[in-house]
Amino acid sequence: MASITKVSPLAPAAFPELPAIDGVRFATVEAGVRYQGRTDVMLAVLDPGTSVAGVFTRSATRAAPVLDCQEKIGGPSDGPAAILVNSGNANAFTGHYGQSSVAEVTQAVSKTTGVPVERVFTSSTGVIGEPLPHGRIVAQLEALKSGLSRHVIEDAARAIMTTDTFPKGASAQVEIDGKTVSIAGISKGSGMIAPDMATMLVYIFTDAQVEQSALQQMLGTQTDRTFNCITVDSDTSTSDSLLLCATGASGVDATDNAAFAEALETVMLDLAQQVVRDGEGATKFVEIRVTGAVTDADAKVHGLAIANSPLIKTAIAGEDPNWGRVVMAIGKSGAAADRDLLSISFGDILVAEKGWVSPDYREEDAAEYMKAQDLVIGVDLGLGAGKSTVWTCDLTHGYIEINADYRS
């Protein structure tokens, strides 16, 4: 596997200080699943009564852990729960062996922690098509149990990394009925990013009390506005999983609470954008704002067509304001567009309007703008009130270097 030695230039200055969430404890170990000299397994154990919601990849080649989690979501929530994640091996495209590995791990976690097996959720990330050496994980479960702590969520974020160059975390707090409710989440993701229902691996925890079906509905709504609006390379993973856990330890009922939903969306969007900022080889963070579409859905189709275009992404890497490629992406997207109504901007620079180059446009101004690390491409279709915002990064030689020998 290509060595990742440099932290992304788009990375935050440091891992944020996340609040400890009552009702959940974490532990990590170095199990040697694939990597040497670093932690690669994370365990989270949640108190009885924790509600667990989840969204997952809709890939037709979903990994065994994803299928197992999908079967368990929505089940009984009165007992404790556990989440175990390994990096280095995706346990995907491994047939019956993959299913056996999941069974071995979930049963062993249940025996070690006392969590009912139907409440043990697992995720795996890494190389596809290789059997998971689950015995190495099982052998470390006692060590994981003894290391459980409320205060090591950053360690958990590091243990689930693959080609990530930095651990990702975000949090929010909100006042409900005079009491403070906390939310903290971690994610991993850098390549194979074009979510479909969820993205990469994401785990979000709150001490709020939310009934499972309400939590599930809230998660689905917020996912469509956050994780399903990012892309790095247009490839949807076999392993995408997002679990949202509400321990209820605060005693505050946040069901249908608008302030809580807004805080949750803030955490989810922060984590999603951090994934883009850690896109493999990325040097530019790009926000694409589409307005004036017939519908919001059409706007998103146009936005993703722009965000996933290799021609646009390489032009951004080369700091070339090649707006003609934006015109191309809109024309090929399949959503409604009218050439003679189209306007395009780079930041505050109006490039084209109503199907023609703006008379005030100067190439040198746009070229200077493209030197920035954070860029905004604006598109107005002039057709209606539909709008959407998506986020992506540039495509550089670094992406090729990482992925050309990912398995070696």
mmCIF file of C-alpha atoms in Angstrom:
data_model
loop_
_atom_site.group_PDB
_atom_site.id
_atom_site.type_symbol
_atom_site.label_atom_id
_atom_site.label_comp_id
_atom_site.label_asym_id
_atom_site.label_seq_id
_atom_site.Cartn_x
_atom_site.Cartn_y
_atom_site.Cartn_z
ATOM 1 C CA MET A 1 0.000 0.000 0.000
ATOM 2 C CA ALA A 2 1.265 3.453 -0.875
ATOM 3 C CA SER A 3 2.773 5.193 2.117
ATOM 4 C CA ILE A 4 0.824 8.231 3.323
ATOM 5 C CA THR A 5 3.453 10.474 4.864
ATOM 6 C CA LYS A 6 2.077 13.999 4.394
ATOM 7 C CA VAL A 7 -1.010 15.374 6.067
ATOM 8 C CA SER A 8 -3.442 16.923 3.610
ATOM 9 C CA PRO A 9 -2.819 20.656 3.108
ATOM 10 C CA LEU A 10 -6.571 21.079 3.637
ATOM 11 C CA ALA A 11 -6.562 19.428 7.077
ATOM 12 C CA PRO A 12 -7.754 21.250 10.215
ATOM 13 C CA ALA A 13 -4.987 22.561 12.443
ATOM 14 C CA ALA A 14 -5.690 19.906 15.074
ATOM 15 C CA PHE A 15 -8.195 17.273 16.124
ATOM 16 C CA PRO A 16 -11.041 19.110 17.866
ATOM 17 C CA GLU A 17 -11.752 18.786 21.561
ATOM 18 C CA LEU A 18 -14.859 16.616 21.655
ATOM 19 C CA PRO A 19 -17.154 16.355 24.681
ATOM 20 C CA ALA A 20 -17.276 12.976 26.402
ATOM 21 C CA ILE A 21 -20.680 11.449 25.742
ATOM 22 C CA ASP A 22 -22.231 9.811 28.770
ATOM 23 C CA GLY A 23 -23.265 6.250 28.028
ATOM 24 C CA VAL A 24 -20.479 5.331 25.582
ATOM 25 C CA ARG A 25 -16.904 4.139 26.124
ATOM 26 C CA PHE A 26 -14.145 3.486 23.594
ATOM 27 C CA ALA A 27 -10.996 1.399 23.297
ATOM 28 C CA THR A 28 -8.467 0.680 20.555
ATOM 29 C CA VAL A 29 -5.743 -1.907 19.941
ATOM 30 C CA GLU A 30 -3.111 -2.877 17.416
ATOM 31 C CA ALA A 31 -4.361 -6.240 16.116
ATOM 32 C CA GLY A 32 -2.212 -6.447 12.967
ATOM 33 C CA VAL A 33 -5.188 -6.978 10.660
ATOM 34 C CA ARG A 34 -3.057 -5.507 7.877
ATOM 35 C CA TYR A 35 -1.091 -2.593 9.267
ATOM 36 C CA GLN A 36 1.929 -2.842 11.519
ATOM 37 C CA GLY A 37 2.901 -0.328 14.177
ATOM 38 C CA ARG A 38 -0.505 1.361 14.473
ATOM 39 C CA THR A 39 -3.902 0.751 16.031
ATOM 40 C CA ASP A 40 -6.405 -0.835 13.672
ATOM 41 C CA VAL A 41 -9.386 -1.965 15.767
ATOM 42 C CA MET A 42 -11.865 0.205 17.670
ATOM 43 C CA LEU A 43 -14.531 -0.925 20.126
ATOM 44 C CA ALA A 44 -17.361 1.242 21.441
ATOM 45 C CA VAL A 45 -19.708 -0.072 24.134
ATOM 46 C CA LEU A 46 -23.003 1.720 24.742
ATOM 47 C CA ASP A 47 -25.241 1.659 27.801
ATOM 48 C CA PRO A 48 -28.588 -0.192 27.887
ATOM 49 C CA GLY A 49 -31.418 1.678 26.218
ATOM 50 C CA THR A 50 -29.261 3.247 23.526
ATOM 51 C CA SER A 51 -31.130 3.813 20.256
ATOM 52 C CA VAL A 52 -29.090 2.926 17.164
ATOM 53 C CA ALA A 53 -29.936 4.208 13.681
ATOM 54 C CA GLY A 54 -27.973 3.525 10.531
ATOM 55 C CA VAL A 55 -27.697 4.224 6.823
ATOM 56 C CA PHE A 56 -25.574 2.164 4.475
ATOM 57 C CA THR A 57 -24.283 1.872 0.949
ATOM 58 C CA ARG A 58 -26.761 0.692 -1.667
ATOM 59 C CA SER A 59 -23.942 -0.958 -3.598
ATOM 60 C CA ALA A 60 -24.984 -4.304 -5.096
ATOM 61 C CA THR A 61 -21.696 -5.729 -3.780
ATOM 62 C CA ARG A 62 -22.161 -4.718 -0.133
ATOM 63 C CA ALA A 63 -19.704 -6.128 2.377
ATOM 64 C CA ALA A 64 -20.712 -8.769 4.916
ATOM 65 C CA PRO A 65 -20.595 -6.375 7.900
ATOM 66 C CA VAL A 66 -22.937 -3.973 6.092
ATOM 67 C CA LEU A 67 -25.485 -6.720 5.437
ATOM 68 C CA ASP A 68 -25.312 -7.808 9.071
ATOM 69 C CA CYS A 69 -25.829 -4.258 10.357
ATOM 70 C CA GLN A 70 -28.754 -3.696 8.014
ATOM 71 C CA GLU A 71 -30.497 -6.745 9.435
ATOM 72 C CA LYS A 72 -30.001 -5.535 13.007
ATOM 73 C CA ILE A 73 -31.016 -1.874 12.669
ATOM 74 C CA GLY A 74 -34.496 -1.336 14.071
ATOM 75 C CA GLY A 75 -34.321 -4.293 16.439
ATOM 76 C CA PRO A 76 -34.731 -4.239 20.248
ATOM 77 C CA SER A 77 -33.025 -1.298 21.947
ATOM 78 C CA ASP A 78 -33.452 -2.036 25.638
ATOM 79 C CA GLY A 79 -30.111 -3.795 26.144
ATOM 80 C CA PRO A 80 -26.569 -2.476 25.755
ATOM 81 C CA ALA A 81 -24.959 -2.166 22.322
ATOM 82 C CA ALA A 82 -21.462 -2.405 20.857
ATOM 83 C CA ILE A 83 -19.697 -1.248 17.708
ATOM 84 C CA LEU A 84 -16.474 -2.896 16.552
ATOM 85 C CA VAL A 85 -14.530 -1.521 13.594
ATOM 86 C CA ASN A 86 -11.380 -2.784 11.919
ATOM 87 C CA SER A 87 -9.259 -1.056 9.289
ATOM 88 C CA GLY A 88 -6.990 -2.614 6.669
ATOM 89 C CA ASN A 89 -9.442 -5.246 5.397
ATOM 90 C CA ALA A 90 -12.965 -4.516 4.093
ATOM 91 C CA ASN A 91 -14.285 -8.076 4.473
ATOM 92 C CA ALA A 92 -16.029 -7.439 1.136
ATOM 93 C CA PHE A 93 -16.427 -9.856 -1.764
ATOM 94 C CA THR A 94 -15.431 -12.681 0.558
ATOM 95 C CA GLY A 95 -18.579 -14.826 0.188
ATOM 96 C CA HIS A 96 -19.559 -17.224 2.954
ATOM 97 C CA TYR A 97 -16.183 -16.718 4.603
ATOM 98 C CA GLY A 98 -17.035 -13.052 5.107
ATOM 99 C CA GLN A 99 -20.333 -13.924 6.739
ATOM 100 C CA SER A 100 -18.587 -16.446 8.997
ATOM 101 C CA SER A 101 -16.054 -13.810 10.002
ATOM 102 C CA VAL A 102 -18.816 -11.419 11.004
ATOM 103 C CA ALA A 103 -20.510 -14.151 13.028
ATOM 104 C CA GLU A 104 -17.256 -15.081 14.780
ATOM 105 C CA VAL A 105 -16.493 -11.467 15.666
ATOM 106 C CA THR A 106 -20.007 -10.496 16.803
ATOM 107 C CA GLN A 107 -20.373 -13.604 18.939
ATOM 108 C CA ALA A 108 -16.960 -13.065 20.517
ATOM 109 C CA VAL A 109 -17.757 -9.405 21.245
ATOM 110 C CA SER A 110 -21.060 -10.486 22.794
ATOM 111 C CA LYS A 111 -19.346 -13.075 25.004
ATOM 112 C CA THR A 112 -16.635 -10.634 26.100
ATOM 113 C CA THR A 113 -18.794 -7.588 26.785
ATOM 114 C CA GLY A 114 -22.163 -9.104 27.687
ATOM 115 C CA VAL A 115 -23.845 -7.228 24.850
ATOM 116 C CA PRO A 116 -26.556 -9.290 23.070
ATOM 117 C CA VAL A 117 -25.236 -10.470 19.706
ATOM 118 C CA GLU A 118 -28.172 -8.840 17.926
ATOM 119 C CA ARG A 119 -26.905 -5.513 19.292
ATOM 120 C CA VAL A 120 -23.295 -5.933 18.139
ATOM 121 C CA PHE A 121 -22.591 -3.895 15.000
ATOM 122 C CA THR A 122 -19.374 -4.300 13.024
ATOM 123 C CA SER A 123 -17.682 -2.428 10.185
ATOM 124 C CA SER A 124 -14.600 -3.222 8.144
ATOM 125 C CA THR A 125 -12.636 -0.945 5.826
ATOM 126 C CA GLY A 126 -9.627 -1.513 3.608
ATOM 127 C CA VAL A 127 -8.718 -3.931 0.853
ATOM 128 C CA ILE A 128 -11.572 -5.735 -0.938
ATOM 129 C CA GLY A 129 -11.508 -9.442 -1.771
ATOM 130 C CA GLU A 130 -9.190 -10.749 0.923
ATOM 131 C CA PRO A 131 -10.414 -12.934 3.830
ATOM 132 C CA LEU A 132 -10.585 -11.072 7.122
ATOM 133 C CA PRO A 133 -8.132 -12.532 9.659
ATOM 134 C CA HIS A 134 -10.801 -12.278 12.319
ATOM 135 C CA GLY A 135 -8.838 -14.378 14.786
ATOM 136 C CA ARG A 136 -6.440 -11.473 15.268
ATOM 137 C CA ILE A 137 -9.377 -9.290 16.275
ATOM 138 C CA VAL A 138 -10.964 -11.863 18.579
ATOM 139 C CA ALA A 139 -7.626 -12.341 20.325
ATOM 140 C CA GLN A 140 -7.629 -8.665 21.335
ATOM 141 C CA LEU A 141 -11.150 -8.411 22.739
ATOM 142 C CA GLU A 142 -10.153 -8.784 26.401
ATOM 143 C CA ALA A 143 -7.580 -6.023 25.945
ATOM 144 C CA LEU A 144 -10.225 -3.854 24.326
ATOM 145 C CA LYS A 145 -12.660 -4.498 27.166
ATOM 146 C CA SER A 146 -10.107 -3.588 29.818
ATOM 147 C CA GLY A 147 -9.176 -0.383 27.982
ATOM 148 C CA LEU A 148 -12.684 1.042 27.662
ATOM 149 C CA SER A 149 -12.854 4.748 28.539
ATOM 150 C CA ARG A 150 -15.155 7.720 27.914
ATOM 151 C CA HIS A 151 -12.215 9.933 27.008
ATOM 152 C CA VAL A 152 -10.430 8.265 24.063
ATOM 153 C CA ILE A 153 -12.668 9.102 21.118
ATOM 154 C CA GLU A 154 -9.685 10.606 19.268
ATOM 155 C CA ASP A 155 -7.911 7.255 19.549
ATOM 156 C CA ALA A 156 -11.009 5.654 18.046
ATOM 157 C CA ALA A 157 -10.906 8.089 15.125
ATOM 158 C CA ARG A 158 -7.280 7.165 14.436
ATOM 159 C CA ALA A 159 -7.842 3.419 14.619
ATOM 160 C CA ILE A 160 -10.403 3.426 11.789
ATOM 161 C CA MET A 161 -8.177 5.297 9.295
ATOM 162 C CA THR A 162 -6.903 3.713 6.058
ATOM 163 C CA THR A 163 -5.429 6.167 3.528
ATOM 164 C CA ASP A 164 -6.685 9.065 5.642
ATOM 165 C CA THR A 165 -3.976 11.575 6.501
ATOM 166 C CA PHE A 166 -5.713 12.896 9.626
ATOM 167 C CA PRO A 167 -8.371 11.692 12.088
ATOM 168 C CA LYS A 168 -11.756 13.343 11.727
ATOM 169 C CA GLY A 169 -13.988 14.525 14.536
ATOM 170 C CA ALA A 170 -16.751 17.064 15.128
ATOM 171 C CA SER A 171 -19.152 18.004 17.905
ATOM 172 C CA ALA A 172 -21.990 20.285 18.909
ATOM 173 C CA GLN A 173 -23.951 21.097 22.045
ATOM 174 C CA VAL A 174 -27.490 22.395 22.268
ATOM 175 C CA GLU A 175 -29.737 23.571 25.098
ATOM 176 C CA ILE A 176 -33.074 21.757 25.384
ATOM 177 C CA ASP A 177 -35.439 22.548 28.251
ATOM 178 C CA GLY A 178 -32.604 24.196 30.144
ATOM 179 C CA LYS A 179 -30.301 21.187 29.867
ATOM 180 C CA THR A 180 -27.246 20.647 27.662
ATOM 181 C CA VAL A 181 -27.296 17.870 25.098
ATOM 182 C CA SER A 182 -24.007 16.855 23.467
ATOM 183 C CA ILE A 183 -23.219 15.302 20.094
ATOM 184 C CA ALA A 184 -19.804 13.970 19.036
ATOM 185 C CA GLY A 185 -18.835 12.094 15.910
ATOM 186 C CA ILE A 186 -15.881 10.582 14.086
ATOM 187 C CA SER A 187 -15.445 9.487 10.493
ATOM 188 C CA LYS A 188 -12.942 8.002 8.103
ATOM 189 C CA GLY A 189 -12.702 8.403 4.371
ATOM 190 C CA SER A 190 -10.280 9.633 1.753
ATOM 191 C CA GLY A 191 -10.827 7.688 -1.470
ATOM 192 C CA MET A 192 -13.634 5.628 -3.030
ATOM 193 C CA ILE A 193 -15.966 8.449 -2.046
ATOM 194 C CA ALA A 194 -19.279 8.974 -3.844
ATOM 195 C CA PRO A 195 -21.838 8.149 -1.177
ATOM 196 C CA ASP A 196 -25.164 6.487 -1.849
ATOM 197 C CA MET A 197 -27.209 6.542 1.384
ATOM 198 C CA ALA A 198 -24.175 6.860 3.625
ATOM 199 C CA THR A 199 -20.487 7.391 3.268
ATOM 200 C CA MET A 200 -17.264 5.713 4.263
ATOM 201 C CA LEU A 201 -17.407 4.907 7.979
ATOM 202 C CA VAL A 202 -19.079 7.372 10.336
ATOM 203 C CA TYR A 203 -20.036 7.011 14.008
ATOM 204 C CA ILE A 204 -21.989 9.711 15.823
ATOM 205 C CA PHE A 205 -22.935 9.636 19.486
ATOM 206 C CA THR A 206 -25.299 11.768 21.561
ATOM 207 C CA ASP A 207 -26.533 11.676 25.137
ATOM 208 C CA ALA A 208 -29.980 12.772 23.959
ATOM 209 C CA GLN A 209 -32.961 10.485 24.282
ATOM 210 C CA VAL A 210 -34.499 9.742 20.877
ATOM 211 C CA GLU A 211 -36.755 6.818 20.004
ATOM 212 C CA GLN A 212 -35.201 4.580 17.331
ATOM 213 C CA SER A 213 -37.682 5.140 14.510
ATOM 214 C CA ALA A 214 -37.519 8.925 14.987
ATOM 215 C CA LEU A 215 -33.713 8.754 15.105
ATOM 216 C CA GLN A 216 -33.700 6.722 11.898
ATOM 217 C CA GLN A 217 -35.910 9.208 10.091
ATOM 218 C CA MET A 218 -33.806 12.138 11.261
ATOM 219 C CA LEU A 219 -30.605 10.439 10.132
ATOM 220 C CA GLY A 220 -31.962 9.743 6.663
ATOM 221 C CA THR A 221 -33.019 13.352 6.186
ATOM 222 C CA GLN A 222 -29.705 14.793 7.374
ATOM 223 C CA THR A 223 -27.651 12.304 5.350
ATOM 224 C CA ASP A 224 -29.172 13.515 2.094
ATOM 225 C CA ARG A 225 -28.062 17.081 2.908
ATOM 226 C CA THR A 226 -24.567 16.189 4.083
ATOM 227 C CA PHE A 227 -22.816 12.923 3.294
ATOM 228 C CA ASN A 228 -24.787 12.349 0.104
ATOM 229 C CA CYS A 229 -23.608 15.730 -1.176
ATOM 230 C CA ILE A 230 -19.884 14.956 -1.257
ATOM 231 C CA THR A 231 -17.662 13.188 -3.751
ATOM 232 C CA VAL A 232 -13.934 12.637 -4.139
ATOM 233 C CA ASP A 233 -13.669 10.285 -7.090
ATOM 234 C CA SER A 234 -17.224 9.199 -8.062
ATOM 235 C CA ASP A 235 -16.724 5.672 -6.670
ATOM 236 C CA THR A 236 -19.237 4.308 -4.151
ATOM 237 C CA SER A 237 -17.755 1.956 -1.563
ATOM 238 C CA THR A 238 -18.891 -1.573 -0.743
ATOM 239 C CA SER A 239 -18.596 -0.714 2.935
ATOM 240 C CA ASP A 240 -20.234 2.689 3.504
ATOM 241 C CA SER A 241 -21.802 2.728 6.968
ATOM 242 C CA LEU A 242 -23.083 5.492 9.217
ATOM 243 C CA LEU A 243 -24.305 4.668 12.724
ATOM 244 C CA LEU A 244 -25.997 7.227 14.956
ATOM 245 C CA CYS A 245 -26.343 6.262 18.627
ATOM 246 C CA ALA A 246 -28.483 8.059 21.218
ATOM 247 C CA THR A 247 -27.653 6.861 24.726
ATOM 248 C CA GLY A 248 -30.350 8.889 26.491
ATOM 249 C CA ALA A 249 -27.961 9.490 29.402
ATOM 250 C CA SER A 250 -28.832 13.206 29.586
ATOM 251 C CA GLY A 251 -32.472 12.364 30.261
ATOM 252 C CA VAL A 252 -33.478 14.975 27.665
ATOM 253 C CA ASP A 253 -35.980 13.885 25.012
ATOM 254 C CA ALA A 254 -34.815 15.363 21.683
ATOM 255 C CA THR A 255 -37.385 13.597 19.505
ATOM 256 C CA ASP A 256 -38.693 16.038 16.870
ATOM 257 C CA ASN A 257 -36.621 18.840 18.407
ATOM 258 C CA ALA A 258 -35.586 21.278 15.655
ATOM 259 C CA ALA A 259 -32.550 22.618 17.526
ATOM 260 C CA PHE A 260 -31.202 19.111 18.043
ATOM 261 C CA ALA A 261 -31.749 18.234 14.373
ATOM 262 C CA GLU A 262 -29.883 21.378 13.343
ATOM 263 C CA ALA A 263 -26.976 20.565 15.673
ATOM 264 C CA LEU A 264 -26.826 17.029 14.307
ATOM 265 C CA GLU A 265 -26.714 18.335 10.740
ATOM 266 C CA THR A 266 -23.865 20.674 11.716
ATOM 267 C CA VAL A 267 -21.810 17.732 13.012
ATOM 268 C CA MET A 268 -22.593 15.589 9.981
ATOM 269 C CA LEU A 269 -21.695 18.329 7.504
ATOM 270 C CA ASP A 270 -18.449 19.065 9.332
ATOM 271 C CA LEU A 271 -17.447 15.392 9.165
ATOM 272 C CA ALA A 272 -18.487 15.110 5.519
ATOM 273 C CA GLN A 273 -16.451 18.139 4.511
ATOM 274 C CA GLN A 274 -13.432 16.842 6.426
ATOM 275 C CA VAL A 275 -13.585 13.709 4.277
ATOM 276 C CA VAL A 276 -13.416 15.880 1.153
ATOM 277 C CA ARG A 277 -10.535 17.878 2.648
ATOM 278 C CA ASP A 278 -8.705 14.577 3.064
ATOM 279 C CA GLY A 279 -9.473 13.395 -0.474
ATOM 280 C CA GLU A 280 -6.567 11.320 -1.711
ATOM 281 C CA GLY A 281 -3.982 13.708 -3.135
ATOM 282 C CA ALA A 282 -6.279 16.722 -2.709
ATOM 283 C CA THR A 283 -4.915 20.269 -2.689
ATOM 284 C CA LYS A 284 -8.179 22.166 -3.268
ATOM 285 C CA PHE A 285 -11.545 22.096 -1.464
ATOM 286 C CA VAL A 286 -14.366 22.953 -3.858
ATOM 287 C CA GLU A 287 -17.935 24.013 -3.087
ATOM 288 C CA ILE A 288 -20.351 23.860 -6.018
ATOM 289 C CA ARG A 289 -23.513 25.914 -5.644
ATOM 290 C CA VAL A 290 -26.256 25.264 -8.170
ATOM 291 C CA THR A 291 -29.333 27.501 -8.288
ATOM 292 C CA GLY A 292 -32.134 28.144 -10.739
ATOM 293 C CA ALA A 293 -32.813 24.483 -11.495
ATOM 294 C CA VAL A 294 -36.261 23.070 -12.201
ATOM 295 C CA THR A 295 -36.081 21.050 -8.944
ATOM 296 C CA ASP A 296 -33.664 20.537 -6.077
ATOM 297 C CA ALA A 297 -33.033 17.033 -7.422
ATOM 298 C CA ASP A 298 -32.028 18.435 -10.814
ATOM 299 C CA ALA A 299 -29.722 20.927 -9.113
ATOM 300 C CA LYS A 300 -27.985 18.073 -7.283
ATOM 301 C CA VAL A 301 -27.594 16.098 -10.520
ATOM 302 C CA HIS A 302 -25.885 19.099 -12.127
ATOM 303 C CA GLY A 303 -23.725 19.694 -9.060
ATOM 304 C CA LEU A 304 -22.480 16.118 -8.947
ATOM 305 C CA ALA A 305 -21.831 16.119 -12.704
ATOM 306 C CA ILE A 306 -19.506 19.069 -12.174
ATOM 307 C CA ALA A 307 -17.967 17.632 -9.011
ATOM 308 C CA ASN A 308 -17.243 14.239 -10.595
ATOM 309 C CA SER A 309 -15.808 15.481 -13.893
ATOM 310 C CA PRO A 310 -12.126 14.471 -14.214
ATOM 311 C CA LEU A 311 -11.641 17.343 -16.658
ATOM 312 C CA ILE A 312 -12.926 19.909 -14.167
ATOM 313 C CA LYS A 313 -11.081 18.362 -11.235
ATOM 314 C CA THR A 314 -7.742 18.290 -13.077
ATOM 315 C CA ALA A 315 -8.232 21.873 -14.279
ATOM 316 C CA ILE A 316 -8.770 22.890 -10.650
ATOM 317 C CA ALA A 317 -5.577 21.050 -9.686
ATOM 318 C CA GLY A 318 -3.746 23.011 -12.378
ATOM 319 C CA GLU A 319 -5.367 26.277 -11.234
ATOM 320 C CA ASP A 320 -6.882 26.694 -14.697
ATOM 321 C CA PRO A 321 -10.247 28.565 -14.794
ATOM 322 C CA ASN A 322 -11.496 26.392 -17.633
ATOM 323 C CA TRP A 323 -15.166 27.300 -17.381
ATOM 324 C CA GLY A 324 -15.937 25.580 -20.683
ATOM 325 C CA ARG A 325 -15.638 22.290 -18.837
ATOM 326 C CA VAL A 326 -18.388 23.414 -16.459
ATOM 327 C CA VAL A 327 -20.594 24.040 -19.486
ATOM 328 C CA MET A 328 -19.746 20.528 -20.679
ATOM 329 C CA ALA A 329 -20.654 18.913 -17.349
ATOM 330 C CA ILE A 330 -24.006 20.666 -17.190
ATOM 331 C CA GLY A 331 -24.833 19.619 -20.733
ATOM 332 C CA LYS A 332 -24.055 15.951 -20.106
ATOM 333 C CA SER A 333 -25.720 15.604 -16.677
ATOM 334 C CA GLY A 334 -29.119 14.571 -17.997
ATOM 335 C CA ALA A 335 -31.000 17.141 -15.905
ATOM 336 C CA ALA A 336 -32.862 20.030 -17.515
ATOM 337 C CA ALA A 337 -30.691 22.901 -18.780
ATOM 338 C CA ASP A 338 -30.895 25.697 -21.341
ATOM 339 C CA ARG A 339 -27.652 26.922 -22.837
ATOM 340 C CA ASP A 340 -28.987 30.453 -23.355
ATOM 341 C CA LEU A 341 -30.056 30.904 -19.728
ATOM 342 C CA LEU A 342 -26.916 29.568 -18.069
ATOM 343 C CA SER A 343 -24.668 31.699 -15.829
ATOM 344 C CA ILE A 344 -21.361 30.612 -14.233
ATOM 345 C CA SER A 345 -19.162 32.225 -11.598
ATOM 346 C CA PHE A 346 -15.877 31.435 -9.875
ATOM 347 C CA GLY A 347 -16.201 32.931 -6.414
ATOM 348 C CA ASP A 348 -17.406 36.519 -6.916
ATOM 349 C CA ILE A 349 -16.171 36.571 -10.512
ATOM 350 C CA LEU A 350 -18.980 36.366 -13.055
ATOM 351 C CA VAL A 351 -17.603 34.264 -15.879
ATOM 352 C CA ALA A 352 -20.616 33.735 -18.116
ATOM 353 C CA GLU A 353 -24.212 34.900 -18.142
ATOM 354 C CA LYS A 354 -27.257 33.927 -20.164
ATOM 355 C CA GLY A 355 -25.314 31.585 -22.385
ATOM 356 C CA TRP A 356 -22.386 33.838 -23.194
ATOM 357 C CA VAL A 357 -19.104 35.084 -21.718
ATOM 358 C CA SER A 358 -19.636 38.030 -19.390
ATOM 359 C CA PRO A 359 -18.403 41.260 -21.015
ATOM 360 C CA ASP A 360 -16.553 42.132 -17.797
ATOM 361 C CA TYR A 361 -14.813 38.755 -17.455
ATOM 362 C CA ARG A 362 -11.013 38.810 -17.341
ATOM 363 C CA GLU A 363 -9.171 35.494 -17.507
ATOM 364 C CA GLU A 364 -6.346 36.788 -15.328
ATOM 365 C CA ASP A 365 -8.773 37.527 -12.482
ATOM 366 C CA ALA A 366 -10.144 33.988 -12.545
ATOM 367 C CA ALA A 367 -6.642 32.518 -12.791
ATOM 368 C CA GLU A 368 -5.632 34.421 -9.665
ATOM 369 C CA TYR A 369 -8.757 33.206 -7.841
ATOM 370 C CA MET A 370 -7.964 29.584 -8.720
ATOM 371 C CA LYS A 371 -4.771 29.782 -6.634
ATOM 372 C CA ALA A 372 -6.836 29.702 -3.429
ATOM 373 C CA GLN A 373 -7.211 26.451 -1.446
ATOM 374 C CA ASP A 374 -10.960 26.883 -0.924
ATOM 375 C CA LEU A 375 -12.936 27.547 -4.099
ATOM 376 C CA VAL A 376 -16.586 28.140 -4.971
ATOM 377 C CA ILE A 377 -18.079 27.394 -8.388
ATOM 378 C CA GLY A 378 -21.501 28.938 -8.862
ATOM 379 C CA VAL A 379 -23.994 27.905 -11.518
ATOM 380 C CA ASP A 380 -27.407 29.449 -12.139
ATOM 381 C CA LEU A 381 -29.572 27.621 -14.659
ATOM 382 C CA GLY A 382 -32.283 30.276 -14.920
ATOM 383 C CA LEU A 383 -35.060 27.698 -15.030
ATOM 384 C CA GLY A 384 -36.705 27.627 -11.600
ATOM 385 C CA ALA A 385 -36.209 27.664 -7.835
ATOM 386 C CA GLY A 386 -34.321 24.378 -7.435
ATOM 387 C CA LYS A 387 -30.977 24.531 -5.641
ATOM 388 C CA SER A 388 -28.297 22.274 -4.198
ATOM 389 C CA THR A 389 -24.758 22.502 -2.839
ATOM 390 C CA VAL A 390 -22.190 19.729 -3.194
ATOM 391 C CA TRP A 391 -18.558 19.496 -2.178
ATOM 392 C CA THR A 392 -15.550 17.929 -3.875
ATOM 393 C CA CYS A 393 -11.783 18.274 -4.283
ATOM 394 C CA ASP A 394 -9.305 18.423 -7.128
ATOM 395 C CA LEU A 395 -7.718 15.423 -8.865
ATOM 396 C CA THR A 396 -3.917 15.347 -8.711
ATOM 397 C CA HIS A 397 -0.964 13.056 -9.353
ATOM 398 C CA GLY A 398 -1.146 12.198 -5.659
ATOM 399 C CA TYR A 399 -4.433 10.361 -6.178
ATOM 400 C CA ILE A 400 -2.829 8.191 -8.847
ATOM 401 C CA GLU A 401 0.230 7.468 -6.716
ATOM 402 C CA ILE A 402 -1.916 6.318 -3.779
ATOM 403 C CA ASN A 403 -4.254 4.136 -5.796
ATOM 404 C CA ALA A 404 -1.824 2.671 -8.321
ATOM 405 C CA ASP A 405 -0.325 0.414 -5.646
ATOM 406 C CA TYR A 406 -2.986 0.459 -2.910
ATOM 407 C CA ARG A 407 -2.677 -3.281 -2.207
ATOM 408 C CA SER A 408 1.110 -3.536 -2.268
#
